[in-house]
C-alpha cells in the first residue's frame, strides 16, 4: 500500500476560486494613526459590523428625508413676509415748476418759450429733477384760469406741435410731465361760451347749460352781464366764466379733453379752481359735497380711460390740487374723493416778521418747526393723505426774499428735500434766486432764470428783454453753483438723487426733533416689520445767529453714531464736507450760525 503524501507544512494550501487572495501583512508603521487596511480587513465580513453599517445607512436616509419634509412644512406653515409696496412715481417725485416765459428764450424776443425749455432739459436732469411742471401751458386770457382751449398750447410759447415734442423729449430723459388744467372755468372767448351765449340758435342748443345763466344777479362779485343775461364767474374775475359740471354734456366734453392729453403723454394734472366745480344756488359759496362727487367722477374717468387706452396702456395718471386754508378734515375728504395729493399750502405762508413768523422770534425757525410738527403728525395719523410740499410758486414771493436771508433759504431747501412725500420746487429756488425790484415789468417772483454770468444771465440774447434779470446774476447763477463743491444747487441735486434710491427718504418714517434755541433735526429711517433697517438720515439745521449744540439722544439706534458719514452741508459750513466720516458718539452735533448738515449712519 502506498502511503498518503502529507502536505509540507511550509507550503500554503491551494487557493479556491471563490476565495480572496490573502493579504500580505506589512510591518507596523509606527507613525500611522488608526487602523491599517490589513487590520480593517478582518471586519469586512463580520456579521455584527455588517449589521451596524446597514442600520446606520438606513437611519441616515430616514433622518435626511425627515429634515427635508420638515423644511417644506415650515415654509408652508410660516406666515408670508410683508412685501414692501413700491411707491407710485408721483409719491417720491421732485416736481420742478417752470414759469415758461421766464425760463429760457430760444428766438431772441426776450420771452421764454417751450423750445428754450427743451434746450434746458439736460441741466434739469443733472440737477436731479424727475418731473417737469410747465406753466402757463394752455392758451388763456390771464395765463391761469380763463382758458380759451383745452386742447391747444398757448401760441406765445410755441406752435401746438411743440407741446407734443416737449412731452416726447421729457419722456426720452426718463422724466414725467404734469400740466395745470382749469377744471371749472373758461375764457369768454372759448368756443363753448360763445355757443352757450348763442344757444337760441339751433346748432348751439346743446351748449345752453354749459354755464350758469340767470336773468337777475344778486352779487356783482360773482355775476356779470352778457347779452341781457348774467353768467357766473370767478370772484372778482369776469373774464373767467364758471362751467356747469351738473350738465352731462359738459362733463362729456371735459372728459374728452382729459383723455386727449392722456393719449398725448401727460402723466398728471393739477386741477385748478376745484372750488368752482359746484356752487350754492346764489353762486357765492362752494358746495363741497357736490364738489367731492365731481372729483370722484373725474378720478373714475381718468383711471378707466388710462386702463382702456391702447396708448396710455394702464399707466398711473396723478391728480392733485390746492385748497387754500383747507382744514385737516377737508384734506381727508379730498383724498377720499380721489385726489392723489393735496398740496400743503402751510409752508408757502412762511415769511419773516409776519403773523405766521412773529418778529420777536428773530428767525423763521420757530414757525417752520411748529408748522412741520403739526402737518407731519396729521400725515402720520392719516396715511391715506399723501404729503405734498411747496415753499414757492408763480403766485408767491420767492423764498429767499420772504425769509430775508439766503442762508436761511438754503437751510429750508435742505429741509424740504428730506421731507416725506412729493416735493414741488419753483424754478430758481434751487439756486436761491430773490424777487426782482418792485418796479419790474413782470411780477417780482417771475424774473428771468439765472443760468450764467453772461448777458441777461444766459436767459435771452435780447438787448432789452421784457422779462428782466436780477442784479445779482453775476454771483447767483446755475453754472457757477454747479461747479462749486458746496452750494444750494449741489444740496438740491444731491438730495434729489438720493430720494430716488434710498428707502428711508422714499417712504421711511419721519421724526422731527425738539426746537433747541433756533435749531432742530429731522430724521428719516426705514422702520420695516418693527425693525429699523438700512441707512438713517439726519438733517441738523441751525437758524440761530450763534452756535448751537443739538442733542442726538432721541435718534433711533443712536449707539451707531460713531460711524456717521456726511451727505451734504450748507455752503457756509467749513467743519463738514461731503463723504466725510465723523464720530457723533457723544450724541450731539455742534453747528455754527446759519449752518446745516445732512449725515447718515447705518442701523
PDB file of N, CA and C in Angstrom, residues 78-158:
ATOM      1  N   UNK A  78     -45.288  78.770   7.658  1.00  0.00           N
ATOM      2  CA  UNK A  78     -44.803  80.063   8.163  1.00  0.00           C
ATOM      3  C   UNK A  78     -45.615  81.193   7.561  1.00  0.00           C
ATOM      4  N   UNK A  79     -45.841  82.297   8.305  1.00  0.00           N
ATOM      5  CA  UNK A  79     -46.559  83.456   7.746  1.00  0.00           C
ATOM      6  C   UNK A  79     -45.748  84.101   6.636  1.00  0.00           C
ATOM      7  N   UNK A  80     -46.460  84.589   5.634  1.00  0.00           N
ATOM      8  CA  UNK A  80     -45.782  85.208   4.489  1.00  0.00           C
ATOM      9  C   UNK A  80     -45.063  86.478   4.913  1.00  0.00           C
ATOM     10  N   UNK A  81     -43.948  86.771   4.237  1.00  0.00           N
ATOM     11  CA  UNK A  81     -43.195  88.003   4.501  1.00  0.00           C
ATOM     12  C   UNK A  81     -44.002  89.203   4.045  1.00  0.00           C
ATOM     13  N   UNK A  82     -43.863  90.297   4.761  1.00  0.00           N
ATOM     14  CA  UNK A  82     -44.533  91.532   4.373  1.00  0.00           C
ATOM     15  C   UNK A  82     -43.824  92.108   3.148  1.00  0.00           C
ATOM     16  N   UNK A  83     -44.574  92.263   2.067  1.00  0.00           N
ATOM     17  CA  UNK A  83     -43.994  92.772   0.825  1.00  0.00           C
ATOM     18  C   UNK A  83     -44.015  94.295   0.855  1.00  0.00           C
ATOM     19  N   UNK A  84     -42.881  94.897   0.598  1.00  0.00           N
ATOM     20  CA  UNK A  84     -42.827  96.355   0.536  1.00  0.00           C
ATOM     21  C   UNK A  84     -43.453  96.828  -0.765  1.00  0.00           C
ATOM     22  N   UNK A  85     -44.462  97.666  -0.644  1.00  0.00           N
ATOM     23  CA  UNK A  85     -45.103  98.184  -1.835  1.00  0.00           C
ATOM     24  C   UNK A  85     -44.223  99.247  -2.472  1.00  0.00           C
ATOM     25  N   UNK A  86     -44.040  99.104  -3.773  1.00  0.00           N
ATOM     26  CA  UNK A  86     -43.275 100.108  -4.494  1.00  0.00           C
ATOM     27  C   UNK A  86     -44.124 101.362  -4.651  1.00  0.00           C
ATOM     28  N   UNK A  87     -43.622 102.535  -4.236  1.00  0.00           N
ATOM     29  CA  UNK A  87     -44.441 103.751  -4.330  1.00  0.00           C
ATOM     30  C   UNK A  87     -44.709 104.131  -5.777  1.00  0.00           C
ATOM     31  N   UNK A  88     -45.854 104.772  -6.007  1.00  0.00           N
ATOM     32  CA  UNK A  88     -46.138 105.320  -7.331  1.00  0.00           C
ATOM     33  C   UNK A  88     -45.140 106.422  -7.656  1.00  0.00           C
ATOM     34  N   UNK A  89     -44.973 106.694  -8.937  1.00  0.00           N
ATOM     35  CA  UNK A  89     -43.939 107.654  -9.367  1.00  0.00           C
ATOM     36  C   UNK A  89     -44.142 109.020  -8.724  1.00  0.00           C
ATOM     37  N   UNK A  90     -45.381 109.434  -8.556  1.00  0.00           N
ATOM     38  CA  UNK A  90     -45.637 110.774  -8.035  1.00  0.00           C
ATOM     39  C   UNK A  90     -45.408 110.874  -6.534  1.00  0.00           C
ATOM     40  N   UNK A  91     -45.373 109.741  -5.831  1.00  0.00           N
ATOM     41  CA  UNK A  91     -45.244 109.780  -4.381  1.00  0.00           C
ATOM     42  C   UNK A  91     -43.852 110.193  -3.918  1.00  0.00           C
ATOM     43  N   UNK A  92     -42.850 109.993  -4.758  1.00  0.00           N
ATOM     44  CA  UNK A  92     -41.487 110.384  -4.390  1.00  0.00           C
ATOM     45  C   UNK A  92     -40.920 111.417  -5.353  1.00  0.00           C
ATOM     46  N   UNK A  93     -41.765 112.002  -6.181  1.00  0.00           N
ATOM     47  CA  UNK A  93     -41.290 112.887  -7.247  1.00  0.00           C
ATOM     48  C   UNK A  93     -40.780 114.224  -6.706  1.00  0.00           C
ATOM     49  N   UNK A  94     -39.763 114.739  -7.367  1.00  0.00           N
ATOM     50  CA  UNK A  94     -39.339 116.129  -7.196  1.00  0.00           C
ATOM     51  C   UNK A  94     -39.818 116.859  -8.437  1.00  0.00           C
ATOM     52  N   UNK A  95     -40.936 117.586  -8.296  1.00  0.00           N
ATOM     53  CA  UNK A  95     -41.565 118.261  -9.433  1.00  0.00           C
ATOM     54  C   UNK A  95     -41.017 119.682  -9.554  1.00  0.00           C
ATOM     55  N   UNK A  96     -40.481 119.994 -10.718  1.00  0.00           N
ATOM     56  CA  UNK A  96     -39.855 121.297 -10.969  1.00  0.00           C
ATOM     57  C   UNK A  96     -40.865 122.180 -11.696  1.00  0.00           C
ATOM     58  N   UNK A  97     -41.353 123.213 -10.985  1.00  0.00           N
ATOM     59  CA  UNK A  97     -42.394 124.086 -11.522  1.00  0.00           C
ATOM     60  C   UNK A  97     -41.757 125.223 -12.323  1.00  0.00           C
ATOM     61  N   UNK A  98     -41.913 125.159 -13.628  1.00  0.00           N
ATOM     62  CA  UNK A  98     -41.276 126.119 -14.534  1.00  0.00           C
ATOM     63  C   UNK A  98     -42.283 127.182 -14.961  1.00  0.00           C
ATOM     64  N   UNK A  99     -41.911 128.446 -14.808  1.00  0.00           N
ATOM     65  CA  UNK A  99     -42.697 129.517 -15.433  1.00  0.00           C
ATOM     66  C   UNK A  99     -42.048 129.777 -16.799  1.00  0.00           C
ATOM     67  N   UNK A 100     -42.652 129.217 -17.848  1.00  0.00           N
ATOM     68  CA  UNK A 100     -42.008 129.168 -19.168  1.00  0.00           C
ATOM     69  C   UNK A 100     -41.579 130.544 -19.685  1.00  0.00           C
ATOM     70  N   UNK A 101     -42.395 131.594 -19.596  1.00  0.00           N
ATOM     71  CA  UNK A 101     -41.969 132.888 -20.154  1.00  0.00           C
ATOM     72  C   UNK A 101     -40.699 133.454 -19.521  1.00  0.00           C
ATOM     73  N   UNK A 102     -40.310 132.938 -18.345  1.00  0.00           N
ATOM     74  CA  UNK A 102     -39.125 133.474 -17.664  1.00  0.00           C
ATOM     75  C   UNK A 102     -37.992 132.459 -17.572  1.00  0.00           C
ATOM     76  N   UNK A 103     -38.119 131.329 -18.273  1.00  0.00           N
ATOM     77  CA  UNK A 103     -37.153 130.253 -18.075  1.00  0.00           C
ATOM     78  C   UNK A 103     -36.018 130.271 -19.100  1.00  0.00           C
ATOM     79  N   UNK A 104     -36.340 130.240 -20.386  1.00  0.00           N
ATOM     80  CA  UNK A 104     -35.307 130.268 -21.416  1.00  0.00           C
ATOM     81  C   UNK A 104     -35.911 130.707 -22.737  1.00  0.00           C
ATOM     82  N   UNK A 105     -35.316 131.757 -23.314  1.00  0.00           N
ATOM     83  CA  UNK A 105     -35.754 132.287 -24.610  1.00  0.00           C
ATOM     84  C   UNK A 105     -34.886 131.664 -25.703  1.00  0.00           C
ATOM     85  N   UNK A 106     -35.535 131.099 -26.723  1.00  0.00           N
ATOM     86  CA  UNK A 106     -34.779 130.442 -27.794  1.00  0.00           C
ATOM     87  C   UNK A 106     -34.704 131.260 -29.077  1.00  0.00           C
ATOM     88  N   UNK A 107     -35.587 132.273 -29.231  1.00  0.00           N
ATOM     89  CA  UNK A 107     -35.627 133.011 -30.508  1.00  0.00           C
ATOM     90  C   UNK A 107     -35.237 134.478 -30.374  1.00  0.00           C
ATOM     91  N   UNK A 108     -34.785 134.911 -29.192  1.00  0.00           N
ATOM     92  CA  UNK A 108     -34.269 136.266 -29.040  1.00  0.00           C
ATOM     93  C   UNK A 108     -35.315 137.350 -28.883  1.00  0.00           C
ATOM     94  N   UNK A 109     -36.586 136.983 -28.614  1.00  0.00           N
ATOM     95  CA  UNK A 109     -37.606 138.030 -28.449  1.00  0.00           C
ATOM     96  C   UNK A 109     -37.733 138.486 -27.003  1.00  0.00           C
ATOM     97  N   UNK A 110     -36.933 137.887 -26.109  1.00  0.00           N
ATOM     98  CA  UNK A 110     -36.926 138.316 -24.716  1.00  0.00           C
ATOM     99  C   UNK A 110     -37.940 137.629 -23.837  1.00  0.00           C
ATOM    100  N   UNK A 111     -38.684 136.651 -24.381  1.00  0.00           N
ATOM    101  CA  UNK A 111     -39.684 135.914 -23.616  1.00  0.00           C
ATOM    102  C   UNK A 111     -39.398 134.421 -23.767  1.00  0.00           C
ATOM    103  N   UNK A 112     -39.450 133.710 -22.658  1.00  0.00           N
ATOM    104  CA  UNK A 112     -39.178 132.282 -22.699  1.00  0.00           C
ATOM    105  C   UNK A 112     -40.213 131.512 -23.497  1.00  0.00           C
ATOM    106  N   UNK A 113     -39.835 130.347 -23.988  1.00  0.00           N
ATOM    107  CA  UNK A 113     -40.728 129.531 -24.811  1.00  0.00           C
ATOM    108  C   UNK A 113     -40.431 128.058 -24.583  1.00  0.00           C
ATOM    109  N   UNK A 114     -41.257 127.209 -25.185  1.00  0.00           N
ATOM    110  CA  UNK A 114     -41.125 125.761 -24.996  1.00  0.00           C
ATOM    111  C   UNK A 114     -39.830 125.244 -25.595  1.00  0.00           C
ATOM    112  N   UNK A 115     -39.411 125.793 -26.721  1.00  0.00           N
ATOM    113  CA  UNK A 115     -38.145 125.369 -27.321  1.00  0.00           C
ATOM    114  C   UNK A 115     -36.986 125.632 -26.361  1.00  0.00           C
ATOM    115  N   UNK A 116     -37.025 126.755 -25.657  1.00  0.00           N
ATOM    116  CA  UNK A 116     -35.999 127.043 -24.667  1.00  0.00           C
ATOM    117  C   UNK A 116     -36.022 126.051 -23.526  1.00  0.00           C
ATOM    118  N   UNK A 117     -37.231 125.654 -23.091  1.00  0.00           N
ATOM    119  CA  UNK A 117     -37.346 124.649 -22.032  1.00  0.00           C
ATOM    120  C   UNK A 117     -36.750 123.322 -22.486  1.00  0.00           C
ATOM    121  N   UNK A 118     -37.021 122.933 -23.727  1.00  0.00           N
ATOM    122  CA  UNK A 118     -36.454 121.693 -24.266  1.00  0.00           C
ATOM    123  C   UNK A 118     -34.927 121.755 -24.249  1.00  0.00           C
ATOM    124  N   UNK A 119     -34.381 122.924 -24.600  1.00  0.00           N
ATOM    125  CA  UNK A 119     -32.921 123.070 -24.635  1.00  0.00           C
ATOM    126  C   UNK A 119     -32.290 122.919 -23.250  1.00  0.00           C
ATOM    127  N   UNK A 120     -33.058 123.164 -22.189  1.00  0.00           N
ATOM    128  CA  UNK A 120     -32.509 123.130 -20.825  1.00  0.00           C
ATOM    129  C   UNK A 120     -32.845 121.846 -20.073  1.00  0.00           C
ATOM    130  N   UNK A 121     -33.439 120.872 -20.734  1.00  0.00           N
ATOM    131  CA  UNK A 121     -33.814 119.638 -20.040  1.00  0.00           C
ATOM    132  C   UNK A 121     -32.606 118.886 -19.499  1.00  0.00           C
ATOM    133  N   UNK A 122     -31.474 118.955 -20.198  1.00  0.00           N
ATOM    134  CA  UNK A 122     -30.275 118.265 -19.714  1.00  0.00           C
ATOM    135  C   UNK A 122     -29.835 118.812 -18.361  1.00  0.00           C
ATOM    136  N   UNK A 123     -29.867 120.153 -18.221  1.00  0.00           N
ATOM    137  CA  UNK A 123     -29.490 120.741 -16.930  1.00  0.00           C
ATOM    138  C   UNK A 123     -30.445 120.317 -15.824  1.00  0.00           C
ATOM    139  N   UNK A 124     -31.742 120.237 -16.139  1.00  0.00           N
ATOM    140  CA  UNK A 124     -32.704 119.814 -15.132  1.00  0.00           C
ATOM    141  C   UNK A 124     -32.445 118.375 -14.720  1.00  0.00           C
ATOM    142  N   UNK A 125     -32.123 117.542 -15.703  1.00  0.00           N
ATOM    143  CA  UNK A 125     -31.832 116.142 -15.388  1.00  0.00           C
ATOM    144  C   UNK A 125     -30.587 116.020 -14.510  1.00  0.00           C
ATOM    145  N   UNK A 126     -29.572 116.816 -14.801  1.00  0.00           N
ATOM    146  CA  UNK A 126     -28.360 116.806 -13.976  1.00  0.00           C
ATOM    147  C   UNK A 126     -28.658 117.256 -12.543  1.00  0.00           C
ATOM    148  N   UNK A 127     -29.652 118.105 -12.396  1.00  0.00           N
ATOM    149  CA  UNK A 127     -30.000 118.623 -11.072  1.00  0.00           C
ATOM    150  C   UNK A 127     -30.800 117.636 -10.244  1.00  0.00           C
ATOM    151  N   UNK A 128     -31.202 116.510 -10.826  1.00  0.00           N
ATOM    152  CA  UNK A 128     -31.977 115.531 -10.093  1.00  0.00           C
ATOM    153  C   UNK A 128     -33.474 115.685 -10.232  1.00  0.00           C
ATOM    154  N   UNK A 129     -33.926 116.558 -11.147  1.00  0.00           N
ATOM    155  CA  UNK A 129     -35.359 116.753 -11.369  1.00  0.00           C
ATOM    156  C   UNK A 129     -35.937 115.495 -12.018  1.00  0.00           C
ATOM    157  N   UNK A 130     -37.077 115.031 -11.510  1.00  0.00           N
ATOM    158  CA  UNK A 130     -37.730 113.841 -12.057  1.00  0.00           C
ATOM    159  C   UNK A 130     -39.043 114.156 -12.769  1.00  0.00           C
ATOM    160  N   UNK A 131     -39.620 115.317 -12.481  1.00  0.00           N
ATOM    161  CA  UNK A 131     -40.899 115.693 -13.078  1.00  0.00           C
ATOM    162  C   UNK A 131     -40.867 117.165 -13.454  1.00  0.00           C
ATOM    163  N   UNK A 132     -41.321 117.476 -14.657  1.00  0.00           N
ATOM    164  CA  UNK A 132     -41.364 118.861 -15.133  1.00  0.00           C
ATOM    165  C   UNK A 132     -42.817 119.318 -15.154  1.00  0.00           C
ATOM    166  N   UNK A 133     -43.029 120.513 -14.597  1.00  0.00           N
ATOM    167  CA  UNK A 133     -44.370 121.085 -14.497  1.00  0.00           C
ATOM    168  C   UNK A 133     -44.343 122.468 -15.155  1.00  0.00           C
ATOM    169  N   UNK A 134     -44.646 122.546 -16.467  1.00  0.00           N
ATOM    170  CA  UNK A 134     -44.591 123.837 -17.163  1.00  0.00           C
ATOM    171  C   UNK A 134     -45.857 124.665 -16.958  1.00  0.00           C
ATOM    172  N   UNK A 135     -45.672 125.936 -16.675  1.00  0.00           N
ATOM    173  CA  UNK A 135     -46.776 126.893 -16.549  1.00  0.00           C
ATOM    174  C   UNK A 135     -46.334 128.221 -17.158  1.00  0.00           C
ATOM    175  N   UNK A 136     -47.266 128.983 -17.743  1.00  0.00           N
ATOM    176  CA  UNK A 136     -48.596 128.542 -18.178  1.00  0.00           C
ATOM    177  C   UNK A 136     -48.461 127.565 -19.344  1.00  0.00           C
ATOM    178  N   UNK A 137     -49.523 126.866 -19.669  1.00  0.00           N
ATOM    179  CA  UNK A 137     -49.425 125.868 -20.730  1.00  0.00           C
ATOM    180  C   UNK A 137     -50.540 126.039 -21.757  1.00  0.00           C
ATOM    181  N   UNK A 138     -51.796 125.977 -21.310  1.00  0.00           N
ATOM    182  CA  UNK A 138     -52.916 126.131 -22.240  1.00  0.00           C
ATOM    183  C   UNK A 138     -53.110 127.605 -22.603  1.00  0.00           C
ATOM    184  N   UNK A 139     -53.628 127.848 -23.786  1.00  0.00           N
ATOM    185  CA  UNK A 139     -53.904 129.219 -24.214  1.00  0.00           C
ATOM    186  C   UNK A 139     -55.008 129.814 -23.340  1.00  0.00           C
ATOM    187  N   UNK A 140     -54.759 131.015 -22.817  1.00  0.00           N
ATOM    188  CA  UNK A 140     -55.720 131.642 -21.908  1.00  0.00           C
ATOM    189  C   UNK A 140     -55.568 133.149 -21.980  1.00  0.00           C
ATOM    190  N   UNK A 141     -56.528 133.832 -21.344  1.00  0.00           N
ATOM    191  CA  UNK A 141     -56.504 135.301 -21.312  1.00  0.00           C
ATOM    192  C   UNK A 141     -55.634 135.823 -20.175  1.00  0.00           C
ATOM    193  N   UNK A 142     -55.528 135.056 -19.090  1.00  0.00           N
ATOM    194  CA  UNK A 142     -54.844 135.548 -17.895  1.00  0.00           C
ATOM    195  C   UNK A 142     -53.696 134.649 -17.441  1.00  0.00           C
ATOM    196  N   UNK A 143     -53.247 133.735 -18.320  1.00  0.00           N
ATOM    197  CA  UNK A 143     -52.169 132.784 -18.015  1.00  0.00           C
ATOM    198  C   UNK A 143     -52.518 131.895 -16.824  1.00  0.00           C
ATOM    199  N   UNK A 144     -53.824 131.708 -16.609  1.00  0.00           N
ATOM    200  CA  UNK A 144     -54.217 130.871 -15.478  1.00  0.00           C
ATOM    201  C   UNK A 144     -55.533 130.154 -15.747  1.00  0.00           C
ATOM    202  N   UNK A 145     -56.673 130.764 -15.373  1.00  0.00           N
ATOM    203  CA  UNK A 145     -57.945 130.038 -15.395  1.00  0.00           C
ATOM    204  C   UNK A 145     -58.856 130.393 -16.565  1.00  0.00           C
ATOM    205  N   UNK A 146     -58.654 131.543 -17.203  1.00  0.00           N
ATOM    206  CA  UNK A 146     -59.519 131.957 -18.320  1.00  0.00           C
ATOM    207  C   UNK A 146     -59.020 131.304 -19.609  1.00  0.00           C
ATOM    208  N   UNK A 147     -59.142 129.978 -19.682  1.00  0.00           N
ATOM    209  CA  UNK A 147     -58.582 129.213 -20.780  1.00  0.00           C
ATOM    210  C   UNK A 147     -59.465 129.330 -22.024  1.00  0.00           C
ATOM    211  N   UNK A 148     -58.823 129.460 -23.187  1.00  0.00           N
ATOM    212  CA  UNK A 148     -59.563 129.592 -24.438  1.00  0.00           C
ATOM    213  C   UNK A 148     -59.760 128.254 -25.143  1.00  0.00           C
ATOM    214  N   UNK A 149     -58.883 127.310 -24.860  1.00  0.00           N
ATOM    215  CA  UNK A 149     -58.998 125.986 -25.473  1.00  0.00           C
ATOM    216  C   UNK A 149     -58.328 124.971 -24.558  1.00  0.00           C
ATOM    217  N   UNK A 150     -58.980 123.830 -24.376  1.00  0.00           N
ATOM    218  CA  UNK A 150     -58.408 122.782 -23.536  1.00  0.00           C
ATOM    219  C   UNK A 150     -57.477 121.852 -24.313  1.00  0.00           C
ATOM    220  N   UNK A 151     -57.339 122.071 -25.601  1.00  0.00           N
ATOM    221  CA  UNK A 151     -56.507 121.185 -26.413  1.00  0.00           C
ATOM    222  C   UNK A 151     -55.321 121.889 -27.056  1.00  0.00           C
ATOM    223  N   UNK A 152     -55.200 123.201 -26.849  1.00  0.00           N
ATOM    224  CA  UNK A 152     -54.162 123.957 -27.542  1.00  0.00           C
ATOM    225  C   UNK A 152     -53.218 124.643 -26.559  1.00  0.00           C
ATOM    226  N   UNK A 153     -51.922 124.487 -26.801  1.00  0.00           N
ATOM    227  CA  UNK A 153     -50.937 125.204 -26.001  1.00  0.00           C
ATOM    228  C   UNK A 153     -50.924 126.680 -26.400  1.00  0.00           C
ATOM    229  N   UNK A 154     -50.564 127.527 -25.471  1.00  0.00           N
ATOM    230  CA  UNK A 154     -50.510 128.965 -25.738  1.00  0.00           C
ATOM    231  C   UNK A 154     -49.532 129.236 -26.880  1.00  0.00           C
ATOM    232  N   UNK A 155     -49.998 129.831 -27.993  1.00  0.00           N
ATOM    233  CA  UNK A 155     -49.103 130.068 -29.141  1.00  0.00           C
ATOM    234  C   UNK A 155     -47.946 131.007 -28.822  1.00  0.00           C
ATOM    235  N   UNK A 156     -48.034 131.794 -27.745  1.00  0.00           N
ATOM    236  CA  UNK A 156     -46.899 132.649 -27.366  1.00  0.00           C
ATOM    237  C   UNK A 156     -45.706 131.806 -26.926  1.00  0.00           C
ATOM    238  N   UNK A 157     -45.977 130.559 -26.538  1.00  0.00           N
ATOM    239  CA  UNK A 157     -44.905 129.666 -26.076  1.00  0.00           C
ATOM    240  C   UNK A 157     -44.356 128.806 -27.200  1.00  0.00           C
ATOM    241  N   UNK A 158     -45.063 128.752 -28.322  1.00  0.00           N
ATOM    242  CA  UNK A 158     -44.643 127.931 -29.454  1.00  0.00           C
ATOM    243  C   UNK A 158     -45.856 127.326 -30.141  1.00  0.00           C
TER     244      UNK A 158
END
